[in-house]
Amino acid sequence: MITRLIIADDHPVIRAGLRAILERQGQYRIAAEVDSPESLAFALERTPADLLITDFAMPSTVSPDGHAMLSMIRRRYPALPIALFTMFNNIPSLRMAMQIGVRAIIDKAAPMDRIPEALREVSAGTTYISQTLRRSMHADMPGLPTAGAALSPKEMEVIRLYISGYSVTQIAAKLGRTISTISRQRTMGMEKLGLRTDAELFAYAYEHGLAPAPRLPMATAVAHLQLPAHVHVENVTFCSACELNLDV
């Protein structure tokens, strides 16, 4: 039986690598490739899929990513299995993703030949967590990463977006909340973490995995390709930059 997949990642190299590995298995058909939360929403509406493999963080000024994106997908498509393929390694946040309904968490730092195994587990109705994260995800022992554990889901999402470079105003527009609400959630989150300045927040976030470190090598590697931010779904192309549907 052929499994129809949607791949969501903002890096063309990652999408190409996933496609190459999965198509070699002979049991997967890539129904759509997308590079942003809004193009993912478009693809999910337009094409049937049996499984979604998506990054956690896909920058966008239009739609939220992270937990808000995963929650939206779970509400609209409750039967769709989701595999998270990510460099994001904050354990409380990943546990929260599992509570939302993610079936697999695949570490991008792990060997890519493990991906078919992970997707087989998901298709079989079980869960999969990469070996690099498994002990921390399941164990309850002193010394395991707990950064962000005291934050509420909304505070964690605001902090993650803020240290990713979004302003308070942009976060408010992205999450559909008021500026005062976002400002309050950022302040409360910082107070819970014992942080007073933005500099302390950025240092703490990267040190404890509340957000992935900047991925400059990959960005540099693909910059010369100058690929358009398009999603291809069957015979339709959607441009996430201009929000137009282009028949091909």
Coordinates of C-alpha atoms in Angstrom, one line a residue:
M1 CA 0.0 0.0 0.0
I2 CA 1.3 3.4 -1.0
T3 CA 1.5 6.0 1.8
R4 CA 0.8 9.6 0.7
L5 CA 3.1 12.1 2.5
I6 CA 3.2 15.8 2.9
I7 CA 6.7 17.2 3.7
A8 CA 6.9 20.6 5.5
D9 CA 10.3 22.3 6.0
D10 CA 11.6 25.7 5.1
H11 CA 14.9 24.4 3.8
P12 CA 15.0 23.0 0.2
V13 CA 17.9 20.8 1.0
I14 CA 16.0 19.1 3.9
R15 CA 13.0 18.5 1.7
A16 CA 15.1 17.1 -1.1
G17 CA 16.9 14.8 1.3
L18 CA 13.6 13.5 2.7
R19 CA 12.1 13.0 -0.7
A20 CA 15.2 11.0 -1.9
I21 CA 15.3 8.7 1.2
L22 CA 11.5 8.1 1.3
E23 CA 11.0 7.5 -2.5
R24 CA 13.7 4.9 -2.4
Q25 CA 11.5 2.8 0.0
G26 CA 8.9 2.2 -2.7
Q27 CA 6.0 2.6 -0.4
Y28 CA 5.8 6.4 -0.2
R29 CA 4.4 9.0 -2.6
I30 CA 5.2 12.7 -1.9
A31 CA 1.8 14.3 -2.3
A32 CA 3.1 17.8 -1.5
E33 CA 6.2 19.7 -0.4
V34 CA 5.7 23.0 1.6
D35 CA 8.0 25.6 3.1
S36 CA 5.7 27.6 5.5
P37 CA 2.7 27.2 7.8
E38 CA 0.4 28.9 5.4
S39 CA 1.5 26.8 2.4
L40 CA 1.1 23.7 4.7
A41 CA -2.5 24.7 5.5
F42 CA -3.1 25.2 1.7
A43 CA -1.7 21.7 1.0
L44 CA -3.7 20.0 3.7
E45 CA -6.9 21.5 2.3
R46 CA -6.2 20.6 -1.3
T47 CA -4.6 17.1 -1.3
P48 CA -5.4 13.9 0.6
A49 CA -2.5 12.7 2.8
D50 CA -1.9 9.7 5.0
L51 CA 0.9 11.2 7.0
L52 CA 2.6 14.5 7.6
I53 CA 6.3 15.0 8.4
T54 CA 6.9 18.6 9.5
D55 CA 9.5 20.9 11.1
F56 CA 8.5 22.6 14.3
A57 CA 9.8 26.0 13.4
M58 CA 9.1 27.5 10.0
P59 CA 9.4 31.2 10.0
S60 CA 6.4 33.2 8.7
T61 CA 5.0 36.6 9.1
V62 CA 1.5 35.4 8.3
S63 CA 0.7 32.2 10.2
P64 CA 2.0 30.7 13.5
D65 CA 4.3 27.7 13.6
G66 CA 5.3 25.6 16.6
H67 CA 2.6 24.5 19.0
A68 CA -0.1 26.7 17.6
M69 CA 0.4 25.2 14.1
L70 CA 0.4 21.7 15.5
S71 CA -2.8 22.4 17.5
M72 CA -4.5 23.8 14.4
I73 CA -3.6 20.7 12.4
R74 CA -4.8 18.4 15.1
R75 CA -8.2 20.2 15.4
R76 CA -8.8 20.2 11.6
Y77 CA -7.4 16.8 10.8
P78 CA -7.6 14.7 13.9
A79 CA -7.0 11.4 12.1
L80 CA -3.8 12.6 10.3
P81 CA -0.6 11.2 11.9
I82 CA 2.1 13.8 12.5
A83 CA 5.8 13.2 12.6
L84 CA 7.9 16.1 13.9
F85 CA 11.3 16.4 12.1
T86 CA 13.2 19.0 14.0
M87 CA 16.4 20.5 15.6
F88 CA 14.3 21.9 18.4
N89 CA 15.4 19.9 21.5
N90 CA 13.7 21.5 24.5
I91 CA 12.2 18.5 26.3
P92 CA 9.2 20.2 28.0
S93 CA 8.2 21.7 24.6
L94 CA 8.6 18.4 22.8
R95 CA 6.5 16.7 25.5
M96 CA 3.9 19.3 24.9
A97 CA 4.0 18.5 21.2
M98 CA 3.3 14.8 22.1
Q99 CA 0.4 15.8 24.2
I100 CA -1.0 17.8 21.3
G101 CA -1.0 14.5 19.3
V102 CA 2.4 14.3 17.5
R103 CA 3.1 10.6 16.9
A104 CA 6.9 10.8 16.2
I105 CA 9.8 13.2 17.1
I106 CA 12.7 12.7 14.8
D107 CA 15.9 14.5 15.7
K108 CA 17.5 16.2 12.6
A109 CA 20.9 15.4 14.1
A110 CA 20.2 11.7 14.0
P111 CA 21.1 9.5 10.9
M112 CA 18.5 10.1 8.2
D113 CA 18.3 6.4 7.4
R114 CA 16.2 6.1 10.6
I115 CA 13.4 8.1 9.1
P116 CA 11.7 5.2 7.3
E117 CA 11.7 3.2 10.6
A118 CA 10.1 6.1 12.4
L119 CA 7.4 6.5 9.7
R120 CA 6.7 2.8 9.8
E121 CA 6.1 3.0 13.6
V122 CA 3.7 6.0 13.0
S123 CA 1.8 4.2 10.3
A124 CA 1.4 1.2 12.5
G125 CA -0.3 3.4 15.1
T126 CA 2.6 3.5 17.6
T127 CA 4.9 6.4 18.7
Y128 CA 8.6 6.9 17.8
I129 CA 11.2 9.1 19.5
S130 CA 14.8 9.4 18.2
Q131 CA 17.3 7.6 20.4
T132 CA 19.1 10.9 21.0
L133 CA 16.0 12.3 22.7
R134 CA 14.3 9.1 24.1
R135 CA 15.9 8.9 27.5
S136 CA 15.2 12.6 28.3
M137 CA 11.7 12.4 26.9
H138 CA 10.7 9.3 29.1
A139 CA 12.8 9.6 32.2
D140 CA 12.0 11.6 35.3
M141 CA 15.4 12.0 36.8
P142 CA 17.4 14.9 38.4
G143 CA 19.6 16.7 35.9
L144 CA 17.5 16.2 32.9
P145 CA 16.7 19.4 30.9
T146 CA 13.8 21.2 32.4
A147 CA 14.2 24.7 31.0
G148 CA 10.8 26.2 30.3
A149 CA 8.9 23.6 32.3
A150 CA 7.3 26.3 34.5
L151 CA 6.1 28.3 31.5
S152 CA 2.5 28.0 30.3
P153 CA 2.1 26.9 26.6
K154 CA 1.2 30.4 25.6
E155 CA 4.2 31.9 27.4
M156 CA 6.5 29.3 25.9
E157 CA 5.3 30.1 22.4
V158 CA 5.7 33.9 22.9
I159 CA 9.2 33.4 24.3
R160 CA 10.2 31.1 21.4
L161 CA 8.9 33.5 18.7
Y162 CA 10.5 36.5 20.5
I163 CA 14.0 35.0 20.6
S164 CA 13.5 33.9 17.0
G165 CA 13.5 37.6 16.0
Y166 CA 9.8 38.6 16.0
S167 CA 8.8 41.8 17.7
V168 CA 6.0 41.9 20.2
T169 CA 3.8 43.6 17.5
Q170 CA 4.6 40.8 15.0
I171 CA 3.9 38.1 17.5
A172 CA 0.5 39.6 18.4
A173 CA -0.4 39.7 14.7
K174 CA 0.9 36.1 14.1
L175 CA -0.9 34.6 17.1
G176 CA -4.1 36.7 16.9
R177 CA -3.7 38.3 20.4
T178 CA -3.4 41.9 21.5
I179 CA 0.0 43.6 21.9
S180 CA -0.6 44.1 25.6
T181 CA -1.3 40.3 26.0
I182 CA 1.9 39.3 24.2
S183 CA 3.9 41.9 26.2
R184 CA 2.5 40.5 29.5
Q185 CA 3.1 36.9 28.5
R186 CA 6.7 37.7 27.5
T187 CA 7.3 39.6 30.8
M188 CA 5.7 36.8 32.9
G189 CA 7.7 34.1 31.1
M190 CA 11.0 36.0 31.7
E191 CA 10.1 36.5 35.4
K192 CA 9.4 32.8 35.8
L193 CA 12.8 32.0 34.3
G194 CA 14.5 34.6 36.6
L195 CA 15.6 36.7 33.6
R196 CA 15.7 40.5 33.6
T197 CA 17.0 41.6 30.1
D198 CA 16.7 40.5 26.5
A199 CA 20.4 39.6 26.5
E200 CA 19.9 37.2 29.4
L201 CA 16.8 35.8 27.7
F202 CA 18.7 35.1 24.4
A203 CA 21.6 33.4 26.2
Y204 CA 19.3 31.3 28.3
A205 CA 17.1 30.2 25.4
Y206 CA 20.0 29.0 23.2
E207 CA 21.8 27.4 26.2
H208 CA 18.7 25.4 27.2
G209 CA 17.2 24.5 23.8
L210 CA 14.1 26.7 24.1
A211 CA 14.9 27.5 20.5
P212 CA 17.3 26.1 17.9
A213 CA 20.6 27.9 17.4
P214 CA 20.9 29.8 14.2
R215 CA 21.4 27.5 11.2
L216 CA 23.7 29.7 9.2
P217 CA 25.7 26.9 7.5
M218 CA 22.6 25.5 5.9
A219 CA 21.3 28.9 5.0
T220 CA 24.6 29.7 3.3
A221 CA 24.6 26.4 1.5
V222 CA 21.2 26.9 -0.1
A223 CA 21.3 30.7 -0.6
H224 CA 22.8 30.5 -4.1
L225 CA 20.0 28.3 -5.3
Q226 CA 17.5 31.2 -5.0
L227 CA 14.5 28.8 -5.1
P228 CA 11.0 30.3 -5.0
A229 CA 8.9 29.8 -2.0
H230 CA 6.4 27.6 -3.8
V231 CA 4.4 24.5 -2.8
H232 CA 3.6 22.0 -5.5
V233 CA 0.3 20.1 -4.9
E234 CA -0.6 17.8 -7.8
N235 CA -1.2 20.2 -10.7
V236 CA -1.4 23.4 -8.7
T237 CA 1.4 25.7 -7.5
F238 CA 0.9 28.0 -4.5
C239 CA 3.2 30.9 -4.0
S240 CA 3.6 31.6 -0.3
A241 CA 5.2 34.9 -1.0
C242 CA 2.4 36.3 -3.2
E243 CA -0.4 34.1 -2.0
L244 CA -1.5 33.2 -5.5
N245 CA -2.6 29.9 -7.0
L246 CA -0.8 29.4 -10.3
D247 CA -2.2 26.7 -12.6
V248 CA 0.6 24.7 -14.2

